[in-house]
Coordinates of C-alpha atoms in Angstrom, one line a residue:
Chain G
M290 CA -27.8 -11.6 -2.4
G291 CA -30.6 -9.3 -1.7
V292 CA -33.0 -12.2 -1.5
H293 CA -30.9 -14.2 0.6
L294 CA -30.8 -11.1 3.3
L295 CA -34.4 -10.4 2.8
H296 CA -34.9 -14.4 4.0
R297 CA -32.8 -14.0 7.0
A298 CA -34.8 -10.7 7.9
V299 CA -38.0 -12.1 7.9
L300 CA -36.9 -15.3 9.8
S301 CA -35.6 -12.8 12.6
I302 CA -39.2 -11.3 12.9
P303 CA -40.6 -14.4 14.7
V304 CA -38.2 -13.9 17.2
L305 CA -38.2 -10.6 18.0
F306 CA -42.0 -11.3 18.3
G307 CA -41.1 -13.4 20.9
V308 CA -38.5 -11.2 22.5
L309 CA -41.4 -8.6 22.6
L310 CA -43.2 -11.0 24.2
L311 CA -41.5 -11.9 26.7
G312 CA -41.0 -8.1 27.4
F313 CA -44.3 -8.4 27.8
M314 CA -44.9 -10.8 30.3
L315 CA -42.1 -9.5 32.6
L316 CA -43.8 -6.1 32.9
Q317 CA -46.7 -8.1 33.8
L318 CA -45.1 -9.4 36.6
V319 CA -44.7 -5.7 38.2
P320 CA -46.2 -6.5 41.6
G321 CA -49.1 -3.8 42.4
D322 CA -50.3 -0.8 40.0
V323 CA -48.4 -1.1 37.0
A324 CA -49.3 2.7 36.0
Q325 CA -48.5 3.9 39.7
V326 CA -45.2 1.9 39.5
I327 CA -44.2 4.0 36.2
A328 CA -45.5 6.8 37.4
G329 CA -43.1 7.4 40.5
P330 CA -44.2 7.6 44.3
Q331 CA -44.6 11.4 43.9
A332 CA -46.9 11.4 41.0
T333 CA -50.5 13.1 41.5
P334 CA -53.2 10.5 40.8
E335 CA -54.3 12.3 37.4
V336 CA -50.8 11.5 35.7
V337 CA -51.5 8.1 37.3
E338 CA -54.4 8.0 35.2
Q339 CA -53.5 9.6 32.2
I340 CA -50.5 6.7 32.2
R341 CA -53.4 4.0 32.7
R342 CA -55.0 5.1 29.6
D343 CA -52.1 5.9 27.6
L344 CA -50.7 1.9 28.8
G345 CA -54.6 0.9 27.6
L346 CA -54.4 -1.1 31.2
D347 CA -58.3 -0.6 31.0
R348 CA -58.5 -2.6 27.7
S349 CA -57.6 -6.2 27.0
R350 CA -54.3 -8.0 26.9
V351 CA -54.0 -8.5 23.0
I352 CA -54.1 -4.4 23.0
Q353 CA -52.0 -3.9 26.3
F354 CA -49.1 -5.9 24.0
F355 CA -49.8 -3.6 21.2
I356 CA -49.4 -1.0 23.0
Y357 CA -46.5 -1.9 24.0
I358 CA -45.2 -2.6 20.6
T359 CA -45.8 0.8 20.0
R360 CA -44.1 2.1 22.5
V361 CA -41.0 -0.5 22.1
M362 CA -40.8 1.3 18.8
Q363 CA -40.6 4.6 19.9
G364 CA -37.9 4.2 22.3
D365 CA -40.1 3.8 25.5
L366 CA -39.1 1.4 27.6
G367 CA -40.7 2.9 30.7
Y368 CA -38.8 3.4 34.3
S369 CA -36.5 1.5 36.2
M370 CA -38.1 0.6 39.5
I371 CA -34.9 1.1 41.6
N372 CA -33.6 4.4 40.1
N373 CA -36.8 5.5 38.7
T374 CA -34.6 6.6 35.4
P375 CA -36.1 5.9 32.1
V376 CA -34.8 2.3 31.2
I377 CA -33.6 3.5 27.5
S378 CA -31.5 6.2 29.0
E379 CA -30.0 3.4 31.3
L380 CA -29.3 1.2 28.2
G381 CA -27.6 4.1 26.2
E382 CA -25.1 4.4 29.0
A383 CA -24.5 0.6 28.7
I384 CA -24.6 -0.3 25.1
G385 CA -21.6 1.3 24.3
P386 CA -19.1 -0.3 26.8
T387 CA -20.3 -3.4 26.1
F388 CA -19.8 -3.7 22.5
E389 CA -16.1 -1.8 23.4
L390 CA -15.7 -5.1 25.3
M391 CA -16.9 -7.4 22.6
I392 CA -15.0 -5.9 19.9
G393 CA -11.5 -5.3 22.3
S394 CA -11.6 -9.0 23.0
L395 CA -12.7 -9.8 18.8
L396 CA -9.6 -8.0 17.9
F397 CA -7.1 -10.1 19.4
S398 CA -8.7 -13.4 19.4
V399 CA -10.0 -14.0 16.1
P400 CA -6.6 -13.1 14.7
I401 CA -5.0 -15.6 17.2
G402 CA -7.4 -18.2 16.9
I403 CA -7.3 -18.2 13.0
A404 CA -3.6 -18.3 12.8
L405 CA -3.4 -21.1 15.0
G406 CA -6.0 -22.9 13.4
T407 CA -4.0 -22.9 9.8
V408 CA -0.7 -23.4 11.6
A409 CA -2.3 -26.7 13.2
A410 CA -3.8 -27.5 9.8
V411 CA -0.5 -27.4 7.8
N412 CA 1.0 -29.4 10.2
R413 CA -1.8 -31.9 10.7
G414 CA -0.8 -35.0 12.8
R415 CA 2.3 -33.4 14.1
A416 CA 3.4 -32.4 17.4
L417 CA 2.8 -28.7 16.5
D418 CA -1.0 -29.6 15.4
R419 CA -1.5 -32.0 18.6
I420 CA -0.1 -28.9 20.9
I421 CA -2.8 -26.7 19.3
I422 CA -5.7 -28.7 19.1
A423 CA -4.8 -29.4 23.1
I424 CA -5.0 -25.7 23.7
S425 CA -8.4 -25.3 21.8
V426 CA -9.8 -28.0 23.5
F427 CA -8.5 -26.0 27.0
G428 CA -9.8 -23.3 26.0
V429 CA -13.6 -24.2 25.5
S430 CA -13.4 -26.4 28.6
M431 CA -12.6 -23.4 30.3
P432 CA -15.4 -20.9 32.8
V433 CA -14.8 -17.5 31.6
F434 CA -14.9 -16.4 35.5
F435 CA -12.4 -18.9 36.4
I436 CA -10.0 -16.7 33.8
G437 CA -11.1 -13.7 34.6
L438 CA -10.7 -14.3 37.9
M439 CA -7.1 -15.9 37.8
L440 CA -6.0 -12.7 35.4
I441 CA -7.7 -10.4 38.5
M442 CA -5.4 -12.2 41.1
Y443 CA -2.3 -12.1 39.3
V444 CA -1.9 -9.6 36.7
G445 CA -4.1 -7.2 38.8
Y446 CA -3.4 -7.9 42.7
H447 CA 0.0 -9.4 42.7
W448 CA 1.8 -8.0 39.9
E449 CA -0.1 -4.6 39.8
L450 CA 0.2 -4.8 35.9
L451 CA -3.6 -3.3 35.1
P452 CA -6.5 -2.2 36.8
F453 CA -9.5 -4.6 36.7
L454 CA -12.4 -2.5 38.1
G455 CA -14.7 -0.7 36.0
R456 CA -14.4 1.5 32.8
A457 CA -12.1 4.7 33.2
G458 CA -13.2 6.1 29.9
P459 CA -13.2 5.7 26.3
L460 CA -10.5 3.1 24.4
W461 CA -8.8 5.7 23.1
T462 CA -7.4 7.7 26.4
L463 CA -4.5 6.0 28.0
D464 CA -6.6 5.0 31.2
G465 CA -9.7 4.1 29.5
L466 CA -7.6 1.6 27.9
A467 CA -5.5 0.0 30.2
H468 CA -9.4 -0.9 32.3
A469 CA -10.2 -2.2 29.1
A470 CA -7.2 -4.6 28.9
L471 CA -7.9 -7.5 31.3
P472 CA -11.8 -7.9 30.5
S473 CA -11.0 -7.7 27.0
L474 CA -8.6 -10.2 27.2
T475 CA -11.0 -12.5 29.9
L476 CA -13.4 -13.0 27.2
G477 CA -10.9 -12.9 24.3
L478 CA -9.2 -16.1 25.5
I479 CA -12.2 -17.9 25.7
F480 CA -12.9 -17.4 21.9
I481 CA -9.5 -18.5 20.5
G482 CA -10.4 -21.7 21.4
P483 CA -13.3 -22.2 19.0
V484 CA -12.2 -19.9 16.5
A485 CA -8.5 -21.7 16.1
R486 CA -10.6 -25.4 16.0
M487 CA -13.3 -24.1 13.4
T488 CA -10.2 -23.0 11.8
R489 CA -8.5 -25.9 11.3
T490 CA -11.1 -28.4 10.4
A491 CA -12.4 -25.5 7.4
A492 CA -8.6 -25.4 6.4
L493 CA -8.0 -29.4 6.3
E494 CA -11.2 -29.7 4.0
V495 CA -9.8 -27.0 1.8
M496 CA -6.3 -28.1 1.5
N497 CA -7.9 -31.5 0.1
A498 CA -9.6 -29.8 -2.9
D499 CA -8.5 -29.6 -6.5
Y500 CA -7.6 -26.0 -6.8
V501 CA -5.2 -26.0 -4.1
R502 CA -3.7 -29.0 -6.3
T503 CA -3.9 -27.5 -9.1
A504 CA -2.1 -23.8 -7.2
R505 CA 0.4 -26.1 -6.1
A506 CA 1.1 -27.7 -9.8
K507 CA 1.6 -24.7 -11.1
G508 CA 4.3 -23.4 -8.9
L509 CA 3.2 -20.8 -6.4
A510 CA 5.0 -20.6 -3.2
E511 CA 3.6 -22.8 -0.5
R512 CA 2.7 -19.6 1.7
T513 CA 0.9 -17.9 -1.1
V514 CA -1.0 -21.2 -1.5
I515 CA -2.2 -21.6 2.0
I516 CA -3.1 -17.6 2.1
R517 CA -4.4 -17.2 -1.2
H518 CA -6.2 -20.3 -2.0
V519 CA -6.5 -22.6 1.4
L520 CA -7.1 -19.8 3.9
R521 CA -9.6 -17.0 1.7
N522 CA -11.5 -20.0 1.3
A523 CA -11.7 -21.7 4.8
L524 CA -12.5 -18.1 6.1
I525 CA -15.8 -18.3 4.3
P526 CA -17.2 -21.5 7.0
V527 CA -15.7 -19.6 10.0
V528 CA -17.5 -16.3 9.5
T529 CA -20.5 -17.8 9.8
L530 CA -19.5 -20.0 12.8
I531 CA -18.1 -17.2 14.4
G532 CA -21.6 -15.3 13.8
L533 CA -23.5 -18.5 15.3
Q534 CA -20.8 -18.3 18.1
A535 CA -21.7 -14.8 19.0
G536 CA -24.3 -16.1 21.5
Y537 CA -21.5 -17.7 23.1
L538 CA -19.8 -14.2 23.2
L539 CA -22.5 -12.6 24.7
G540 CA -22.8 -15.2 27.4
G541 CA -19.2 -14.5 28.1
A542 CA -19.7 -10.7 28.6
V543 CA -22.3 -11.1 30.5
V544 CA -19.6 -12.7 33.2
T545 CA -16.9 -10.9 32.1
E546 CA -19.2 -7.6 33.0
T547 CA -20.1 -8.6 35.9
I548 CA -16.4 -9.8 37.4
F549 CA -15.2 -6.7 36.2
S550 CA -17.8 -4.4 37.1
W551 CA -17.9 -3.4 33.6
P552 CA -21.1 -1.0 33.0
G553 CA -22.7 -2.8 30.4
V554 CA -25.8 -4.3 29.7
G555 CA -24.5 -7.7 30.6
R556 CA -24.3 -6.7 34.8
L557 CA -27.4 -4.5 33.8
A558 CA -29.2 -6.9 32.6
V559 CA -27.9 -9.0 36.3
G560 CA -28.3 -6.8 38.3
A561 CA -31.9 -6.1 37.2
I562 CA -33.3 -9.3 37.6
L563 CA -31.5 -9.9 41.2
A564 CA -33.3 -6.8 42.6
R565 CA -36.3 -7.6 40.5
D566 CA -36.4 -4.3 38.5
L567 CA -38.9 -5.9 35.8
P568 CA -38.9 -2.9 33.7
L569 CA -34.8 -2.8 33.5
A570 CA -34.7 -6.3 33.3
Q571 CA -36.6 -6.3 29.9
G572 CA -35.1 -3.8 28.7
S573 CA -31.9 -5.0 28.8
I574 CA -33.2 -8.6 27.5
L575 CA -35.0 -6.6 24.5
I576 CA -31.8 -4.5 23.6
L577 CA -29.3 -7.6 24.1
A578 CA -31.5 -9.7 22.1
V579 CA -32.0 -7.2 19.3
S580 CA -28.3 -6.7 19.4
F581 CA -27.7 -10.6 18.7
I582 CA -30.1 -10.5 15.5
V583 CA -28.3 -7.3 13.9
I584 CA -25.3 -9.4 14.9
N585 CA -26.2 -12.3 13.0
L586 CA -27.5 -10.3 9.9
L587 CA -24.3 -8.7 9.4
V588 CA -22.3 -11.9 9.8
D589 CA -24.7 -12.8 6.8
V590 CA -23.6 -9.5 4.3
L591 CA -20.3 -10.6 5.3
Y592 CA -21.0 -14.0 3.8
G593 CA -22.0 -13.0 1.1
I594 CA -19.4 -10.2 0.1
L595 CA -16.9 -13.4 1.4
D596 CA -18.3 -15.9 -0.8
P597 CA -20.3 -14.8 -3.6
R598 CA -21.9 -18.1 -4.6
V599 CA -24.6 -17.2 -1.9
G600 CA -25.9 -14.6 -3.7
K601 CA -26.5 -17.1 -6.9
R602 CA -28.8 -19.4 -4.8
Chain P
M186 CA -21.6 -25.7 19.3
T187 CA -18.3 -26.4 17.9
A188 CA -19.8 -29.9 16.7
V189 CA -22.9 -29.4 15.0
T190 CA -21.1 -30.9 11.8
A191 CA -20.8 -34.5 13.8
T192 CA -23.5 -35.5 11.9
E193 CA -22.6 -39.0 10.2
P194 CA -24.9 -41.4 11.2
A195 CA -22.8 -44.8 12.9
T196 CA -20.9 -47.1 10.1
A197 CA -22.1 -50.7 9.8
A198 CA -22.0 -53.4 12.5
P199 CA -19.4 -55.2 11.7
R200 CA -16.8 -52.1 12.1
R201 CA -18.5 -50.6 15.5
W202 CA -15.7 -53.1 17.0
G203 CA -12.5 -52.0 15.5
N204 CA -13.7 -48.7 16.5
M205 CA -14.4 -49.5 20.4
R206 CA -10.7 -51.2 20.1
R207 CA -9.1 -47.7 18.8
L208 CA -11.0 -46.1 21.4
F209 CA -9.8 -47.9 24.5
R210 CA -6.5 -47.4 22.6
D211 CA -6.5 -43.4 23.2
K212 CA -5.2 -43.3 26.3
L213 CA -6.5 -39.6 26.8
A214 CA -10.0 -40.8 25.9
I215 CA -10.1 -43.4 28.8
T216 CA -8.5 -41.2 31.0
A217 CA -11.1 -38.9 30.8
A218 CA -13.8 -41.6 30.8
I219 CA -12.3 -43.0 34.2
L220 CA -12.1 -39.5 35.4
L221 CA -15.9 -38.9 34.8
V222 CA -16.8 -42.1 36.0
L223 CA -14.6 -40.8 39.4
L224 CA -16.4 -38.3 39.5
V225 CA -19.9 -39.2 39.0
L226 CA -19.7 -41.8 41.9
A227 CA -17.9 -39.0 44.1
A228 CA -21.3 -36.9 43.6
I229 CA -23.3 -39.9 44.3
L230 CA -21.5 -41.2 47.1
A231 CA -20.9 -37.6 48.7
P232 CA -23.0 -37.8 51.8
W233 CA -21.0 -40.8 53.2
L234 CA -17.2 -39.7 51.7
A235 CA -17.8 -36.2 52.9
P236 CA -15.6 -35.2 56.1
N237 CA -18.0 -33.0 57.8
D238 CA -21.1 -31.1 57.3
P239 CA -21.0 -29.1 54.2
Y240 CA -23.5 -26.8 55.7
L241 CA -21.9 -26.0 59.5
T242 CA -20.2 -23.3 59.9
N243 CA -17.9 -21.9 62.8
T244 CA -16.7 -18.0 62.6
R245 CA -13.4 -19.0 64.1
L246 CA -12.3 -21.2 61.3
R247 CA -13.0 -19.3 58.4
M248 CA -10.5 -19.3 55.3
L249 CA -8.5 -22.3 56.7
P250 CA -5.8 -23.1 54.2
P251 CA -5.7 -26.7 52.4
V252 CA -3.1 -28.9 54.9
W253 CA -0.5 -28.7 52.6
E254 CA -0.3 -25.2 53.5
A255 CA 1.0 -24.0 57.1
R256 CA -1.8 -22.9 58.9
G257 CA -3.7 -25.6 57.7
R258 CA -5.4 -28.8 59.4
W259 CA -6.0 -32.5 58.9
E260 CA -10.0 -32.2 60.0
F261 CA -9.9 -29.9 56.6
L262 CA -8.1 -31.5 54.2
L263 CA -8.9 -28.3 51.5
G264 CA -9.2 -25.9 53.9
T265 CA -12.9 -23.9 55.0
D266 CA -14.5 -21.3 53.2
G267 CA -15.6 -17.8 53.9
L268 CA -17.8 -19.1 56.7
G269 CA -15.7 -21.9 57.9
R270 CA -17.4 -24.5 56.4
C271 CA -15.6 -27.6 55.2
M272 CA -14.1 -27.3 51.3
L273 CA -14.1 -30.5 50.4
S274 CA -17.5 -31.9 51.5
R275 CA -18.6 -28.7 49.8
L276 CA -17.0 -29.4 46.6
L277 CA -18.5 -32.9 46.8
Y278 CA -21.8 -31.6 47.6
G279 CA -21.4 -29.0 45.1
L280 CA -20.5 -31.4 42.3
R281 CA -23.6 -33.8 42.9
A282 CA -25.7 -30.7 42.4
T283 CA -23.8 -29.0 39.3
L284 CA -23.6 -32.6 37.3
L285 CA -27.5 -32.8 38.2
M286 CA -28.1 -30.0 37.0
G287 CA -26.3 -30.9 33.9
I288 CA -27.6 -34.3 33.4
I289 CA -31.4 -33.6 33.8
A290 CA -31.1 -30.5 31.6
T291 CA -29.1 -32.6 28.6
V292 CA -31.4 -35.5 29.1
I293 CA -34.8 -33.4 29.3
G294 CA -33.5 -31.2 26.2
G295 CA -32.2 -34.3 24.3
S296 CA -34.8 -36.5 24.4
I297 CA -36.8 -33.6 23.4
G298 CA -34.9 -33.2 20.6
L299 CA -34.3 -36.5 19.6
L300 CA -38.2 -37.1 19.3
L301 CA -38.4 -33.6 17.0
G302 CA -35.6 -34.7 14.8
L303 CA -36.7 -38.2 13.8
F304 CA -40.1 -36.4 13.7
A305 CA -38.9 -34.1 11.3
A306 CA -36.9 -37.0 9.2
F307 CA -40.0 -39.9 9.3
Y308 CA -42.6 -37.6 8.7
R309 CA -41.7 -34.6 6.0
R310 CA -45.0 -33.0 6.2
L311 CA -43.7 -32.1 10.0
D312 CA -40.5 -31.0 8.9
G313 CA -40.8 -27.7 7.8
V314 CA -42.9 -27.0 10.6
I315 CA -39.6 -28.4 13.3
M316 CA -37.0 -26.6 11.8
H317 CA -38.5 -23.4 11.7
L318 CA -39.2 -23.6 15.2
S319 CA -35.7 -24.8 15.9
D320 CA -34.1 -22.2 13.7
I321 CA -36.1 -19.4 15.9
L322 CA -34.8 -21.2 19.3
L323 CA -31.5 -21.7 17.6
S324 CA -31.1 -18.3 17.0
F325 CA -32.4 -16.7 20.7
P326 CA -28.7 -17.7 22.4
A327 CA -28.6 -19.7 25.3
I328 CA -27.4 -16.7 27.9
L329 CA -30.3 -14.9 26.9
L330 CA -32.6 -17.8 27.4
G331 CA -31.2 -18.1 30.7
L332 CA -31.5 -14.3 32.0
S333 CA -35.3 -14.7 30.4
F334 CA -36.3 -17.8 32.9
A335 CA -34.5 -16.3 35.7
A336 CA -36.4 -12.9 35.4
V337 CA -39.7 -14.7 35.3
V338 CA -40.0 -17.3 37.7
G339 CA -36.8 -16.1 40.0
P340 CA -33.4 -16.9 40.4
G341 CA -33.1 -20.9 41.4
M342 CA -32.5 -23.9 39.7
T343 CA -35.1 -24.3 38.0
A344 CA -34.7 -21.7 36.0
V345 CA -31.3 -23.1 35.3
V346 CA -32.2 -26.2 34.6
I347 CA -35.1 -25.0 32.1
S348 CA -33.4 -22.7 30.1
L349 CA -30.3 -25.3 29.6
A350 CA -32.7 -27.6 28.6
V351 CA -34.9 -25.4 26.3
A352 CA -31.1 -24.1 24.9
T353 CA -30.0 -27.6 24.1
I354 CA -33.9 -28.8 21.9
P355 CA -32.7 -27.2 18.6
T356 CA -29.1 -28.5 18.4
V357 CA -30.2 -31.7 19.2
V358 CA -33.0 -31.4 16.6
R359 CA -30.5 -30.6 13.9
V360 CA -28.1 -33.2 14.5
T361 CA -30.5 -36.1 14.8
R362 CA -32.6 -34.8 11.5
A363 CA -29.0 -35.0 9.8
S364 CA -28.5 -38.0 10.9
A365 CA -31.7 -39.6 10.3
L366 CA -32.3 -38.4 6.7
V367 CA -28.9 -40.6 6.2
V368 CA -30.8 -43.5 7.7
M369 CA -33.7 -42.9 6.2
G370 CA -32.3 -43.0 2.4
Q371 CA -31.2 -46.8 3.2
D372 CA -33.2 -49.7 1.5
F373 CA -33.9 -51.4 5.1
I374 CA -36.4 -48.4 5.6
E375 CA -38.3 -49.0 2.6
A376 CA -38.0 -53.1 2.9
G377 CA -39.4 -52.8 6.4
R378 CA -42.4 -50.9 4.9
S379 CA -42.6 -53.3 2.5
I380 CA -43.5 -56.2 4.7
G381 CA -45.8 -53.9 6.2
L382 CA -44.4 -52.9 9.6
N383 CA -45.9 -49.6 11.1
D384 CA -45.0 -46.5 11.4
R385 CA -44.3 -46.6 15.3
T386 CA -42.1 -50.2 14.9
L387 CA -40.1 -48.0 12.1
L388 CA -39.8 -44.6 13.7
V389 CA -38.3 -47.1 17.0
R390 CA -36.5 -50.3 15.9
Y391 CA -35.5 -48.8 12.0
L392 CA -35.0 -45.1 12.7
A393 CA -34.1 -44.4 16.1
L394 CA -32.1 -47.2 17.2
N395 CA -29.6 -46.4 13.9
C396 CA -29.3 -42.5 14.9
I397 CA -29.1 -42.8 18.9
S398 CA -25.2 -43.0 18.8
S399 CA -24.4 -39.9 16.7
V400 CA -26.8 -38.3 18.5
F401 CA -25.4 -39.6 22.1
V402 CA -21.8 -38.5 21.1
Y403 CA -22.9 -34.4 20.5
M404 CA -24.8 -34.9 24.0
T405 CA -21.8 -35.8 25.4
L406 CA -20.3 -32.5 24.1
R407 CA -23.1 -30.6 24.6
F408 CA -23.1 -32.2 28.3
G409 CA -19.6 -29.9 28.9
Q410 CA -21.3 -26.9 27.4
V411 CA -24.3 -26.7 29.5
I412 CA -22.4 -27.5 33.1
L413 CA -20.3 -24.1 31.3
L414 CA -23.2 -22.3 31.0
G415 CA -24.9 -23.7 34.1
S416 CA -22.5 -23.0 36.6
A417 CA -22.1 -19.1 35.0
L418 CA -25.3 -18.9 35.5
S419 CA -25.0 -19.7 38.8
F420 CA -21.4 -17.4 39.6
L421 CA -23.6 -14.5 38.1
G422 CA -26.6 -15.4 41.0
L423 CA -29.5 -16.8 38.9
G424 CA -29.1 -20.2 39.8
A425 CA -28.7 -22.1 42.9
Q426 CA -29.2 -20.0 45.7
P427 CA -27.1 -19.8 48.9
P428 CA -25.9 -21.5 51.1
A429 CA -26.6 -24.4 48.5
A430 CA -23.6 -25.8 47.7
E431 CA -23.0 -25.7 43.6
L432 CA -19.9 -25.0 42.2
G433 CA -20.9 -22.0 40.1
T434 CA -22.3 -20.8 43.2
M435 CA -19.0 -21.5 45.3
A436 CA -16.8 -19.9 42.7
S437 CA -18.8 -16.8 42.9
A438 CA -18.7 -16.5 47.1
G439 CA -15.2 -17.3 46.5
R440 CA -14.5 -13.6 45.3
N441 CA -15.3 -11.6 48.2
E442 CA -12.0 -13.6 50.0
L443 CA -9.9 -14.0 46.3
F444 CA -7.0 -12.0 47.4
L445 CA -6.9 -13.5 51.0
A446 CA -7.6 -17.7 50.3
P447 CA -7.8 -17.8 46.8
H448 CA -8.5 -21.4 47.3
I449 CA -12.2 -20.4 48.4
A450 CA -12.8 -19.6 44.3
V451 CA -10.2 -21.6 43.0
M452 CA -11.0 -25.2 43.8
P453 CA -14.5 -25.0 42.5
S454 CA -13.6 -23.4 39.3
L455 CA -11.0 -26.5 38.5
V456 CA -13.1 -29.2 39.5
I457 CA -16.2 -27.6 36.5
V458 CA -12.7 -27.2 34.3
V459 CA -11.9 -30.9 34.7
L460 CA -15.6 -32.1 34.6
V461 CA -16.2 -30.2 31.3
L462 CA -12.6 -31.3 30.0
C463 CA -13.3 -34.8 30.5
A464 CA -16.5 -34.7 28.6
N465 CA -14.9 -32.4 25.8
V466 CA -12.4 -35.3 25.4
L467 CA -14.3 -37.8 25.6
G468 CA -16.8 -36.5 23.2
D469 CA -14.4 -35.9 20.7
A470 CA -12.7 -38.9 21.2
L471 CA -16.5 -40.7 20.5
R472 CA -17.1 -38.4 17.3
D473 CA -13.8 -39.1 15.9
M474 CA -14.8 -42.9 16.3
L475 CA -18.1 -42.3 14.2
D476 CA -16.8 -40.0 12.1
P477 CA -13.2 -41.2 10.7
R478 CA -13.2 -37.8 8.3
L479 CA -12.5 -35.8 10.9
R480 CA -9.6 -38.1 12.9
H481 CA -6.8 -35.6 13.5
T482 CA -3.7 -38.2 12.5

């Protein structure tokens, strides 16, 4: 297990390096004098000169890159060109809502997807199976923004059931929960299809296994066979696939945040790119990539827990 | 992403015709194929089919509903958008832009991926390097590629196509390599070698031609994803820039009039749904044809 995890962690180093290089490149694109931009318009020449020396702007690009890496490691991502606020504090405010949105959507989409996939596998070839397959194909063919706009138009505007603009507070307040409902629903709806599909395929493969026949032969109730023997083993590939699909979820989150004015990192990143606020864009892309790497490592840990064989390889 | 398992190679040639017949019996897949052909034709013929100039604005004819609603007008069959431009004409031109974006990205990413996948399977010494590189690319989600390219070269179609192509490469490498490795294990490769064929002939005539069908099936499925992702990037404002007609950009513009004239956002979204749905249904059917283990019934 430890070795496996270490291997995965080592694999993510080049990715991290690539992301840092990208961030560094983005900062090179900032027009004008970088030191002046970072210092802000009111800075005295002494301060600008100090920053220039701190950043190593008088030295070679390679040295600048290493200075950049050490700065990032210390949590210094520069200043937003538009608000003149530290990028790290903007990100600090935005990362929470993004995780809220993702967790909110996973909480209902993963159980529903697994349930649908299992039901489909158990009823293989029957009408129910076909209906569930149809639903999941439809689900993976829907643009996120279409689902979001429809929910806003009907649930939010015509039926006036739920608010659809912004975030009102943490999830444990009633208002906060109400505001989070539609964005989470939007993001979760695109995830049910893939999860159902993966579960169905995995369950079908397991159902033909010898130990499932044995479980049936020794007279276990069908329910027990499905839940304890089939599902437990089918969940192993499903967990990895959910990890692989984290990128898909991230993409959905960026669009969902933009539609619902949800103050997360995705919306921040898009806003920064459109406004050419490169330090902020650099910071938000960096943090999204790092969270993605961390999520994948966590999935690997979970994988090891679910499947003890992984550690022995 | 959901189809990475489709790595089985084509079965022996005689069975392929039986498979083709089965595909023709699959009414859903045929409908999807016909719809796709119609959509492609509509996109190609857009300049001749469009009833109006897709860029001509008219402030007095803003947000007209489709013809079947009370205020609808016959010269604007599907109504007009927030600037009074003909929706039908814009949808045709938008479809053209979206399809072109998807096809260019899939073909570029697919060809590079195919080549690298074949090399990885054929030249075993390259295998490690190619697979490591593609693993690294794979752990960089497509949306982040899109955001990064848009940040570096500025929002626009170029950024979107580059990021979609780059995101497609590693997935195609995996599918190609898996299918090529199975082919490499077969006797005829050894036979070809022993009669003194050079690497290029072996690679192209023996290996590539035997993997191409499974790669093509995967690319059909990938095409749907590429369209979804590309239109999402355009929706965010990172792709085609107004006034250009592109389905994602059009849906995004429709947000401003969502409650007054929902058709402006709904219609381009529906075209995307039909496009992606057809690609997915067709891709699934083709994959089931090649890999009978996954067949639904």
